[in-house]
Short mmCIF file of C-alpha atoms in Angstrom, two decimals:
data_model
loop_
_atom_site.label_atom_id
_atom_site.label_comp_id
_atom_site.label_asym_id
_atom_site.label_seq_id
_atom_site.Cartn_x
_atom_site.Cartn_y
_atom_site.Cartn_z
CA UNK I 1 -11.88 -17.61 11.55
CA UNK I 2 -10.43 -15.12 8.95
CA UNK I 3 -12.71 -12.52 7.20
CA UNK I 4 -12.77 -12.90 3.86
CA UNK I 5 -15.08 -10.41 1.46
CA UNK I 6 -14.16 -8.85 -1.86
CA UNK I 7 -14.50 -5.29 -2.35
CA UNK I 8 -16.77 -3.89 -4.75
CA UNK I 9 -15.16 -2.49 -8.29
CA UNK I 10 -14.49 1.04 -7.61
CA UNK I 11 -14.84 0.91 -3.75
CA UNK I 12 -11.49 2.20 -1.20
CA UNK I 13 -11.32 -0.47 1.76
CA UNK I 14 -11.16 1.45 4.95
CA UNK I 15 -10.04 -1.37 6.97
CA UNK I 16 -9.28 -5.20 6.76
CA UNK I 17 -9.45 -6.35 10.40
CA UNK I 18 -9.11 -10.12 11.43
CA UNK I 19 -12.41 -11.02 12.89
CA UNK I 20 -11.38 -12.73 16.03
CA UNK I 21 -9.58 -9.53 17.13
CA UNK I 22 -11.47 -6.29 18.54
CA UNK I 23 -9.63 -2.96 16.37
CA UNK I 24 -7.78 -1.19 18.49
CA UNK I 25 -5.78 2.18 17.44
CA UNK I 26 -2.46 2.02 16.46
CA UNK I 27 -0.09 4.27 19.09
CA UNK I 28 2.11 5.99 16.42
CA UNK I 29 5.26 3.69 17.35
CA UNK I 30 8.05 6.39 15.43
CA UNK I 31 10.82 5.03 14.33
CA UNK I 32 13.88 6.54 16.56
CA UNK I 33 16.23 6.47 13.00
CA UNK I 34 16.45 9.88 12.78
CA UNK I 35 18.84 12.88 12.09
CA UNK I 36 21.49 10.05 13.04
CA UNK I 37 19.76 8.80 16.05
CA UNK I 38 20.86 5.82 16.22
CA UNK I 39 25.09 5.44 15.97
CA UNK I 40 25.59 2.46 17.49
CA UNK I 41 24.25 -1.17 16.90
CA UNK I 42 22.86 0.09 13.60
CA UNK I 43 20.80 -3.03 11.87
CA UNK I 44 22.86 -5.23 9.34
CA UNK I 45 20.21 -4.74 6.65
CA UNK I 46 20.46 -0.89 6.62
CA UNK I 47 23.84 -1.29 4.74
CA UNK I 48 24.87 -0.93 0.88
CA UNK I 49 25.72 -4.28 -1.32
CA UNK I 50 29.31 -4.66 -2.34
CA UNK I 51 31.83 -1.66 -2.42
CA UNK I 52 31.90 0.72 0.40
CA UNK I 53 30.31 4.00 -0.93
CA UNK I 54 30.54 7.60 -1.13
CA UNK I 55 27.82 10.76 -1.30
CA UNK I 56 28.46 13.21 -3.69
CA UNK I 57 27.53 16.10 -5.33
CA UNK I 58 27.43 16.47 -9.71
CA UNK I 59 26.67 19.67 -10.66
CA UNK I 60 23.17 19.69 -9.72
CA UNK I 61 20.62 21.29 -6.91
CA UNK I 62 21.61 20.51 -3.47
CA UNK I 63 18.44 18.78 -3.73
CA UNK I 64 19.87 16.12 -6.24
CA UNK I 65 22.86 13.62 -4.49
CA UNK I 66 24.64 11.20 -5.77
CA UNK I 67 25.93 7.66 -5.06
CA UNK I 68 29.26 6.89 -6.17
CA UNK I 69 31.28 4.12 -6.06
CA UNK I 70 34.38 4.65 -3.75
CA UNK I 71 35.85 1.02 -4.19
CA UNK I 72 37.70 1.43 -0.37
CA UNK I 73 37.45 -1.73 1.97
CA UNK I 74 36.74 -0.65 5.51
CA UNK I 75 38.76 -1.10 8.61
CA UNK I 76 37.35 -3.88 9.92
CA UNK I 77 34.89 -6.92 8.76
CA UNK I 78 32.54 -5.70 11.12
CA UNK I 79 33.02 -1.87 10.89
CA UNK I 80 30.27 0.51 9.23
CA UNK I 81 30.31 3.98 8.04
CA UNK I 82 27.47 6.86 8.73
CA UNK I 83 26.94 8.75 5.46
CA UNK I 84 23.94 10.47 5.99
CA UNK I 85 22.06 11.61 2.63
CA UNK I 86 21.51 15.16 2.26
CA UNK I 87 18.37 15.60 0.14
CA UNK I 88 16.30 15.11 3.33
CA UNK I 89 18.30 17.32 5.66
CA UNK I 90 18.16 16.18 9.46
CA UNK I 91 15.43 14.10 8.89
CA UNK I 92 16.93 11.52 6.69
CA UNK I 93 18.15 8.54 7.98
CA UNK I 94 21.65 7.40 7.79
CA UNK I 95 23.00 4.56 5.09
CA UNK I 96 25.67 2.63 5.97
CA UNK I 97 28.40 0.77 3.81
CA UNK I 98 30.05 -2.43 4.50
CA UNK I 99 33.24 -3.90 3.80
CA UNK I 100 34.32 -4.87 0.27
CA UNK I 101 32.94 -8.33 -0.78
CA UNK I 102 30.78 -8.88 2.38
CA UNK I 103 27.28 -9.69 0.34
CA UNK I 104 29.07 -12.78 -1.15
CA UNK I 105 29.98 -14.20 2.22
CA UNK I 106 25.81 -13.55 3.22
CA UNK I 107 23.71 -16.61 4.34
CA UNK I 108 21.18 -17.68 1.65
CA UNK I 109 18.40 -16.81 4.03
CA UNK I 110 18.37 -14.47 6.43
CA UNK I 111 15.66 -12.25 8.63
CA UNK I 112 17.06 -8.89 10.02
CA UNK I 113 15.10 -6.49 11.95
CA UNK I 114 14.12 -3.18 10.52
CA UNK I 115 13.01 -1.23 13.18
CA UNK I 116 10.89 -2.43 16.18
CA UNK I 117 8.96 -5.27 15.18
CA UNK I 118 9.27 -5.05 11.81
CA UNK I 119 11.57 -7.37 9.84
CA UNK I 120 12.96 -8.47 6.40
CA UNK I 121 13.35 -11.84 5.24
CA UNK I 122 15.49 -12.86 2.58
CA UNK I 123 16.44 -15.54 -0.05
CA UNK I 124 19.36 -14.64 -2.21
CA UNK I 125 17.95 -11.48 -3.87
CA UNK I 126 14.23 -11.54 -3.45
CA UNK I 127 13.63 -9.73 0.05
CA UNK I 128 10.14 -9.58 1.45
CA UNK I 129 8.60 -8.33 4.85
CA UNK I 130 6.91 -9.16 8.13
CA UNK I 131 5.52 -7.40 11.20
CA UNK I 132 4.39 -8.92 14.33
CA UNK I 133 1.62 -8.07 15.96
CA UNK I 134 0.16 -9.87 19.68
CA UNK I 135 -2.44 -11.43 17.71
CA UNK I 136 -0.42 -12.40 14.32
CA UNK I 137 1.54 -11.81 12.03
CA UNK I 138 1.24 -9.63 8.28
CA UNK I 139 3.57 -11.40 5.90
CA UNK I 140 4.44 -9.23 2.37
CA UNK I 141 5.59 -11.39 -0.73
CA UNK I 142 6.00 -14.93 0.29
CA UNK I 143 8.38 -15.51 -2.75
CA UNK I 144 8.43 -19.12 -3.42
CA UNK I 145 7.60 -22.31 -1.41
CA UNK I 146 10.97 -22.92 -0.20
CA UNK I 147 11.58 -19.36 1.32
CA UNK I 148 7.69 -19.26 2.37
CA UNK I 149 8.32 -23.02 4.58
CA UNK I 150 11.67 -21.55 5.87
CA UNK I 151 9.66 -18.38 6.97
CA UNK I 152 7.19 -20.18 8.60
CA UNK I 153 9.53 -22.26 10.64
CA UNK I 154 11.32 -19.54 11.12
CA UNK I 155 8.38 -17.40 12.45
CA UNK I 156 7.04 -20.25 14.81
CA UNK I 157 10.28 -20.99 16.32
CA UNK I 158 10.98 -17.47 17.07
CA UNK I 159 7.51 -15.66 17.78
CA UNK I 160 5.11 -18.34 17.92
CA UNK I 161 2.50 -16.54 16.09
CA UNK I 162 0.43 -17.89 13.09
CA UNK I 163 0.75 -15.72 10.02
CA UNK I 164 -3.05 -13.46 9.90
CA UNK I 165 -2.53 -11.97 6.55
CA UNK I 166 -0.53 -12.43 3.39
CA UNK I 167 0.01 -9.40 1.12
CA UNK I 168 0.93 -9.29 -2.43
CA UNK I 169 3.21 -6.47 -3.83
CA UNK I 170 1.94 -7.78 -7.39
CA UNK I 171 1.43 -11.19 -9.20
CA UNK I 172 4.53 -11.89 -10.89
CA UNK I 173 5.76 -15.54 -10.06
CA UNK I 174 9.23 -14.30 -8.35
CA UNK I 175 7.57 -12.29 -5.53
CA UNK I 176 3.56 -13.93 -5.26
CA UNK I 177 4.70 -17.58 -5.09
CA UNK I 178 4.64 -19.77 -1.83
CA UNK I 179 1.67 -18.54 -0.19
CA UNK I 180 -0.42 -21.76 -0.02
CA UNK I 181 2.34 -22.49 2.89
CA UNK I 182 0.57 -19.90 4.82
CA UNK I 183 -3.45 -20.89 3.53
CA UNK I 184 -4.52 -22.56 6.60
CA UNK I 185 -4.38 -19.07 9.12
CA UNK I 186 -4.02 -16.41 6.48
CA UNK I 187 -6.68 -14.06 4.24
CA UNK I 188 -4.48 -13.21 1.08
CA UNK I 189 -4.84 -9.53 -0.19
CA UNK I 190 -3.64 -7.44 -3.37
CA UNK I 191 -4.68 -4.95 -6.04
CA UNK I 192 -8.33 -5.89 -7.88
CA UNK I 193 -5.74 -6.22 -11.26
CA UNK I 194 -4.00 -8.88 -9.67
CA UNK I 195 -6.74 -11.91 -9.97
CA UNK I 196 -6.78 -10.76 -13.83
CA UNK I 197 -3.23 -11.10 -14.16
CA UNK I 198 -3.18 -14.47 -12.97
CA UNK I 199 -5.77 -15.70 -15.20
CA UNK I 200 -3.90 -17.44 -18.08
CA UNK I 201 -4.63 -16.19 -21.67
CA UNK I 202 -5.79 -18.67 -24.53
CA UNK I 203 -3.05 -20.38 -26.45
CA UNK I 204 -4.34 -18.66 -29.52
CA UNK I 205 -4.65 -14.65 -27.92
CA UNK I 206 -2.70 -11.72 -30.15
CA UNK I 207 0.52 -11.15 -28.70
CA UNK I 208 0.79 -7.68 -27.01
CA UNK I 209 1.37 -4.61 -29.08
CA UNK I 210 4.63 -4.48 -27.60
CA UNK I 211 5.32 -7.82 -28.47
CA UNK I 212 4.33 -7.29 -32.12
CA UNK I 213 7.88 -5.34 -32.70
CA UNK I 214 9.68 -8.06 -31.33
CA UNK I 215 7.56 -10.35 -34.18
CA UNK I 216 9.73 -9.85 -37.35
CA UNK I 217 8.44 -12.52 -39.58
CA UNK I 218 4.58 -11.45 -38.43
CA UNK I 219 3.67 -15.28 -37.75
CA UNK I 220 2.30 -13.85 -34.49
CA UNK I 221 4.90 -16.49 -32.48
CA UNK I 222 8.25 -14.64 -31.44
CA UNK I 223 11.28 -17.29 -32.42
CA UNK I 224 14.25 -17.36 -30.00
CA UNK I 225 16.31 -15.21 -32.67
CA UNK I 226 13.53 -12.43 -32.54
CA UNK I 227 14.14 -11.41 -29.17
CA UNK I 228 17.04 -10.13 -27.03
CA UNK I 229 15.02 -9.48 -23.81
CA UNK I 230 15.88 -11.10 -20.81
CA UNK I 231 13.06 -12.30 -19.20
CA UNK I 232 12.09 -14.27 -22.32
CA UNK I 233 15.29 -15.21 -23.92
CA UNK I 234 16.79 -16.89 -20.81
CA UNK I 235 16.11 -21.07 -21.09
CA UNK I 236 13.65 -20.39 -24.67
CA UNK I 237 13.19 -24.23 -24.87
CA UNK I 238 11.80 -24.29 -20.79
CA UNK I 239 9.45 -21.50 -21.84
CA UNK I 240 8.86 -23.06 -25.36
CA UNK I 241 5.92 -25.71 -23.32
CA UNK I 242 4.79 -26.76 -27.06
CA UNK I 243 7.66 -26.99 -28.45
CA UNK I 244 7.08 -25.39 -31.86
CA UNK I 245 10.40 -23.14 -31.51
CA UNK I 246 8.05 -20.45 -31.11
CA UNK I 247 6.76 -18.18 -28.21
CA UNK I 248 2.93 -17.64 -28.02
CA UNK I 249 1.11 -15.07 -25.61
CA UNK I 250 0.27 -17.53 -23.24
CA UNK I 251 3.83 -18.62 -23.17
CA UNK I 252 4.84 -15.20 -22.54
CA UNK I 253 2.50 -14.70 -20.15
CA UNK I 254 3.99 -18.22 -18.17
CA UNK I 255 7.44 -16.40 -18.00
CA UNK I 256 6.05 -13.94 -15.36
CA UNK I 257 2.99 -15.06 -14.17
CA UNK I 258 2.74 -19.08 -13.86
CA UNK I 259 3.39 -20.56 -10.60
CA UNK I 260 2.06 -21.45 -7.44
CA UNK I 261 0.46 -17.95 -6.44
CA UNK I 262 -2.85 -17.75 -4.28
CA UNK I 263 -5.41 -15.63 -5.42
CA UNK I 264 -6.51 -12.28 -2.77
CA UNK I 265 -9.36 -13.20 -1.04
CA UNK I 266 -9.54 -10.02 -0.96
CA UNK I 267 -9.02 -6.85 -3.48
CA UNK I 268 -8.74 -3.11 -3.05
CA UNK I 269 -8.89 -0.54 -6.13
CA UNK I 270 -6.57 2.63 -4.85
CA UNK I 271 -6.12 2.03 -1.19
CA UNK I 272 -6.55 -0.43 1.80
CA UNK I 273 -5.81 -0.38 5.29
CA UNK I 274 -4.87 -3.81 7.27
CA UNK I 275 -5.56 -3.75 10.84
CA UNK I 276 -4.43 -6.09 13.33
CA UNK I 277 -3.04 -6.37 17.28
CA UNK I 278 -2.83 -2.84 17.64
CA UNK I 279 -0.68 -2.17 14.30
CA UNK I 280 -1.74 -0.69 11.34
CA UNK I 281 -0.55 -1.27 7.29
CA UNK I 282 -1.63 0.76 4.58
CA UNK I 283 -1.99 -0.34 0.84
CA UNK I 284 -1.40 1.92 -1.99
CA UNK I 285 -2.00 1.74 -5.28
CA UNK I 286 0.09 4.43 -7.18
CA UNK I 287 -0.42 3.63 -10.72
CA UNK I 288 0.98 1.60 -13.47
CA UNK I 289 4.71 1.17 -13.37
CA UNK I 290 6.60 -2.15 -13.71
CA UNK I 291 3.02 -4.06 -13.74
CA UNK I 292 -0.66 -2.69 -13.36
CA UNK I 293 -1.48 -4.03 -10.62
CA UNK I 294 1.62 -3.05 -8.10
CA UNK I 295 1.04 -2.08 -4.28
CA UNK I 296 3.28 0.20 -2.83
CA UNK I 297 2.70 -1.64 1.37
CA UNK I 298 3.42 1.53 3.96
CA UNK I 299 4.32 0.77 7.47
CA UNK I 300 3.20 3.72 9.48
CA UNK I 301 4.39 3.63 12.83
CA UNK I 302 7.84 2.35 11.76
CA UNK I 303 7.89 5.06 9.04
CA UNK I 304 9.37 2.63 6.18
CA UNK I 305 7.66 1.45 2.45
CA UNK I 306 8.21 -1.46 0.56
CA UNK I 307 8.82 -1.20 -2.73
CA UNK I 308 9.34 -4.01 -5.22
CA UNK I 309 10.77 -4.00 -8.88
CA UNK I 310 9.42 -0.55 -9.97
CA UNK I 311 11.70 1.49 -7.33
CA UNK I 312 14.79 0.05 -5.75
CA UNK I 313 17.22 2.65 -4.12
CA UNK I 314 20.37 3.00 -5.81
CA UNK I 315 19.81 0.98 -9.06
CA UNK I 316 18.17 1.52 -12.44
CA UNK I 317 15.00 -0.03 -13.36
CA UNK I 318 15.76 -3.75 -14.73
CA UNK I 319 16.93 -4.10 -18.38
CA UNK I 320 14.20 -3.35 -20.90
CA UNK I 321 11.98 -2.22 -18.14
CA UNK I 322 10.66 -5.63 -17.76
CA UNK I 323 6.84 -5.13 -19.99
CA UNK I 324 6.20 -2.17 -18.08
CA UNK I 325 4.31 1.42 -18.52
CA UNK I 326 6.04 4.63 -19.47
CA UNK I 327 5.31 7.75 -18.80
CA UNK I 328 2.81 6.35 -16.33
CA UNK I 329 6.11 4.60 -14.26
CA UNK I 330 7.38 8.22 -13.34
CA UNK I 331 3.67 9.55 -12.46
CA UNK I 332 4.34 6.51 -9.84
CA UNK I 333 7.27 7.53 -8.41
CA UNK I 334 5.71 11.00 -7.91
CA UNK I 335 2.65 9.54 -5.91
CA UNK I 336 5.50 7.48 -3.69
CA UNK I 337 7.32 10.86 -3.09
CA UNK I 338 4.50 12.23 -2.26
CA UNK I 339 4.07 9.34 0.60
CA UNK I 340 4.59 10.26 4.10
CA UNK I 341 7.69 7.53 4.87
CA UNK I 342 11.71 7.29 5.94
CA UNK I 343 13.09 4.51 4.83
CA UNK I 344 12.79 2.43 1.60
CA UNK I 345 12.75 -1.22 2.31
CA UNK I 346 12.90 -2.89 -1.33
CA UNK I 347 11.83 -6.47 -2.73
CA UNK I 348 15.97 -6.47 -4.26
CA UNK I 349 18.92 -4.93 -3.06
CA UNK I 350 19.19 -2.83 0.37
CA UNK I 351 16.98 0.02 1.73
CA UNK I 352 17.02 3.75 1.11
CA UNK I 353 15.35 6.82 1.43
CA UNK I 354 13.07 9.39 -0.07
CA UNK I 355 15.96 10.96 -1.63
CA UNK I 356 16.14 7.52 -3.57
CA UNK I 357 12.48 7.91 -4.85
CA UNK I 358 13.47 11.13 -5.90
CA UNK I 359 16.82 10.21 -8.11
CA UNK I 360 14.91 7.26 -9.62
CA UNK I 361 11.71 9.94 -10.76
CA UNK I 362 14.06 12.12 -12.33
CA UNK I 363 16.34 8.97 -14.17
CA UNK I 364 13.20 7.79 -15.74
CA UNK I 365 11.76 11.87 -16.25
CA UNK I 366 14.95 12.43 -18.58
CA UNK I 367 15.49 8.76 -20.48
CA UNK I 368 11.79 9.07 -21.39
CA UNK I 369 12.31 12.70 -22.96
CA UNK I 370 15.62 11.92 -24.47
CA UNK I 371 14.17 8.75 -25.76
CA UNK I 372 10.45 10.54 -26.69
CA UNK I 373 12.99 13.58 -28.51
CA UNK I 374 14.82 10.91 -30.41
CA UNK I 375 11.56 9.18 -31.37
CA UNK I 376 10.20 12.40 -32.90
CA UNK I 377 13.80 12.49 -34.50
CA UNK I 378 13.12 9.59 -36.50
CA UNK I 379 16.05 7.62 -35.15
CA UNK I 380 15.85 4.18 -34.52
CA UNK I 381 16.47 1.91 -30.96
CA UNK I 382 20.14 1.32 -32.03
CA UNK I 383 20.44 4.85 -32.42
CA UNK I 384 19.32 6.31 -29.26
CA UNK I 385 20.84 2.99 -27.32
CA UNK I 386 24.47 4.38 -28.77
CA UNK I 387 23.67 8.48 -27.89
CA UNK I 388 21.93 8.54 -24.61
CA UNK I 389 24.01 7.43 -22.27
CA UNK I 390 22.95 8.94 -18.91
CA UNK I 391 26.00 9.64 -17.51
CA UNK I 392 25.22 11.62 -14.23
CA UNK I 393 23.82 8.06 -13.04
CA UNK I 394 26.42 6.25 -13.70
CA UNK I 395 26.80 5.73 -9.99
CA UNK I 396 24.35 3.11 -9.68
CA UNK I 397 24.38 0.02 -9.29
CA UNK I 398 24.21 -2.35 -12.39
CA UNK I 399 24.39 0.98 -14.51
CA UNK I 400 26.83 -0.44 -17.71
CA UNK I 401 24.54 -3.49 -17.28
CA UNK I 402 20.95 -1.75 -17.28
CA UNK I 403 21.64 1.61 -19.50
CA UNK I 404 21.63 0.39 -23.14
CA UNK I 405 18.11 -1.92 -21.95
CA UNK I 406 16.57 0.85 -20.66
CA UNK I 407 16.94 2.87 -23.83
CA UNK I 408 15.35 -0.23 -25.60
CA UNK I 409 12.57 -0.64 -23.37
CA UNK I 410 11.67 3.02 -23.00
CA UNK I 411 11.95 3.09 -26.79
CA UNK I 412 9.42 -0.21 -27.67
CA UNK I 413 6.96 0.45 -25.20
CA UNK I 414 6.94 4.28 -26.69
CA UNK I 415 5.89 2.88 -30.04
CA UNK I 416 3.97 0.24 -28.97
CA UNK I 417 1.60 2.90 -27.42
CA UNK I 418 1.42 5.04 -30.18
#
């Protein structure tokens, strides 16, 4: 049977071993994606959504690369490019492109292997992660209960293996859902914030100091014409459960955090190690970024993180930076770089490197001083959302889409902490 113990408040868990299983050492398993390694047979996942793209260079240190849209179709369907990034040297793995329009002929679902035994599973655009072991398997964000019933056909037909552990990345609905597929063999884990997260507030709690700007007319509801930000806005009336045209906390709270999730059996307050079948995962918490209670899950052997929300490779941070914690997000990003890893394997979009960790930290290091300068300026959100424009990351993905939110969400949840 499954060990299940909570750790104490304040206590590091060592190790998380399944009970029926002696611990053995993990035998460093490195991951052979190196210095260009590998150049044939390269796996699908390691490729770039969309356009085919191009590394460049903007004016900065050699130690700052860019990704730029080159809008060519490759040769073939089939065909991929090596364009090795250059902030890591010889040590970086290669990213591929694929051809023009090739992500909208993609199955809904899909599992590709990452390195070894190591996988990704997807639905769409929520990606989560497996490993196999010889005496189970570690699932990461089971994402719903569709994708987490798929899986676990999926992972019986192919492996035959019950699923040993489930791990959370955090506890918002769109990753955390879906694991009571997986309750009968697995022990759930995730960051000791986490179980209060999921705890729903009372109908009458104050709505959040960021919340309070949005809350023109001060009758402590937020109407559908007080708000422009997209996690609430989208289908008002579905999150509307009273009906009273208005918005409460716990009806915020519902947008991101009601569902289906199971609560960790077990919790861990700045770092855990899972042990199982000779493999090892480690658990870090790196600080408050897109949520306070996100877990940054490190794959040793096969030298790859997963990330989820806060950092994905090649693309802004989400809008208004989806309720989340500024300067504290960069401090994050720092603590990632600082992690000993490859490859970036993230809960959206495809993988990256350290190099990636390192654009985002510096994106979010200069939009929180323009936007903290502007703020001391005494301009207002409209303001700085026409003059700071970010150009030299214009390259990335969903740029004209997230730019102007970003400036609006770096700017609220500025004042709001003041």
């Amino acid at each position: 049977m499954n060990s299940r113990r909570e750790s104490n408040p304040g206590d590091d868990m060592t190790a998380v071993c399944h009970s029926a299983y002696k611990l053995s050492e993990c035998k460093g398993i490195m991951i052979a994606m190196r210095a260009g390694a590998r150049t044939a047979g390269r796996p699908p996942w390691f490729a770039v959504r969309g356009r085919s793209m191009m590394y460049w260079m903007r004016g900065r240190s050699m130690s700052h690369w860019k990704l730029k849209m080159a809008g060519r179709k490759l040769a073939a369907p089939t065909a991929v490019g090596a364009m090795a990034i250059g902030a890591l040297g010889a040590s970086a793995p290669a990213v591929h492109a694929q051809q023009a329009g090739a992500a909208n002929t993609a199955p809904e679902r899909e599992i590709t292997n990452v390195t070894g035994e190591l996988y990704r599973f997807r639905q769409i655009r929520h990606i989560g992660m497996f490993l196999v072991t010889p005496d189970g398997i570690i699932v990461v964000d089971p994402t719903n209960s569709a994708l987490a019933g798929w899986l676990k056909d999926q992972l019986d037909e192919r492996f035959g293996l019950p699923v040993r552990y489930v791990i959370y990345s955090h506890a918002h609905n769109d990753h955390a859902s879906g694991g009571e597929v997986f309750a009968d063999t697995a022990t759930f884990i995730g960051h000791e914030n986490m179980r209060k997260n999921l705890q729903r507030p009372p109908e009458d709690a104050p709505l959040l100091p960021r919340e309070q700007l949005w809350d023109v007319n001060g009758d402590g509801l937020i109407q559908q014409d007080e708000i422009d930000i997209g996690m609430y806005s989208n289908n008002f009336a579905r999150r509307d459960s009273d009906g009273n045209g208005g918005l409460n906390r716990a009806e915020i709270w519902a947008a991101r955090f009601a569902g289906n999730q199971v609560p960790p059996d077990i919790t861990y307050t700045n770092r855990a190690t899972v042990r199982l079948g000779g493999k090892t995962v480690e658990l870090h918490y790196t600080g408050r970024n897109h949520s306070d209670d996100m877990t940054v899950v490190l794959f040793p052997d096969e030298r790859t993180i997963y990330t989820v929300d806060f950092l994905t490779p090649n693309r802004p941070p989400r809008t208004q930076l989806d309720g989340g914690y500024l300067p504290e997000w960069v401090e994050s990003l720092r603590r990632v770089e600082a992690l000993d890893f490859d490859i970036i394997s993230p809960g959206h979009e495809s993988p990256g490197t350290k190099a990636h960790v390192t654009e985002q930290r510096e994106y979010l290091e200069e939009l929180v001083a323009a936007v903290e300068a502007g703020i001391a300026a005494g301009r207002s959100k409209e303001e700085l959302i026409e003059a700071i424009l970010m150009e030299d990351y214009d390259h990335l993905i969903e740029y004209d889409y997230s730019r102007a939110g970003n400036v609006a969400g770096a700017y609220e949840i500025l004042i709001s902490s003041q």
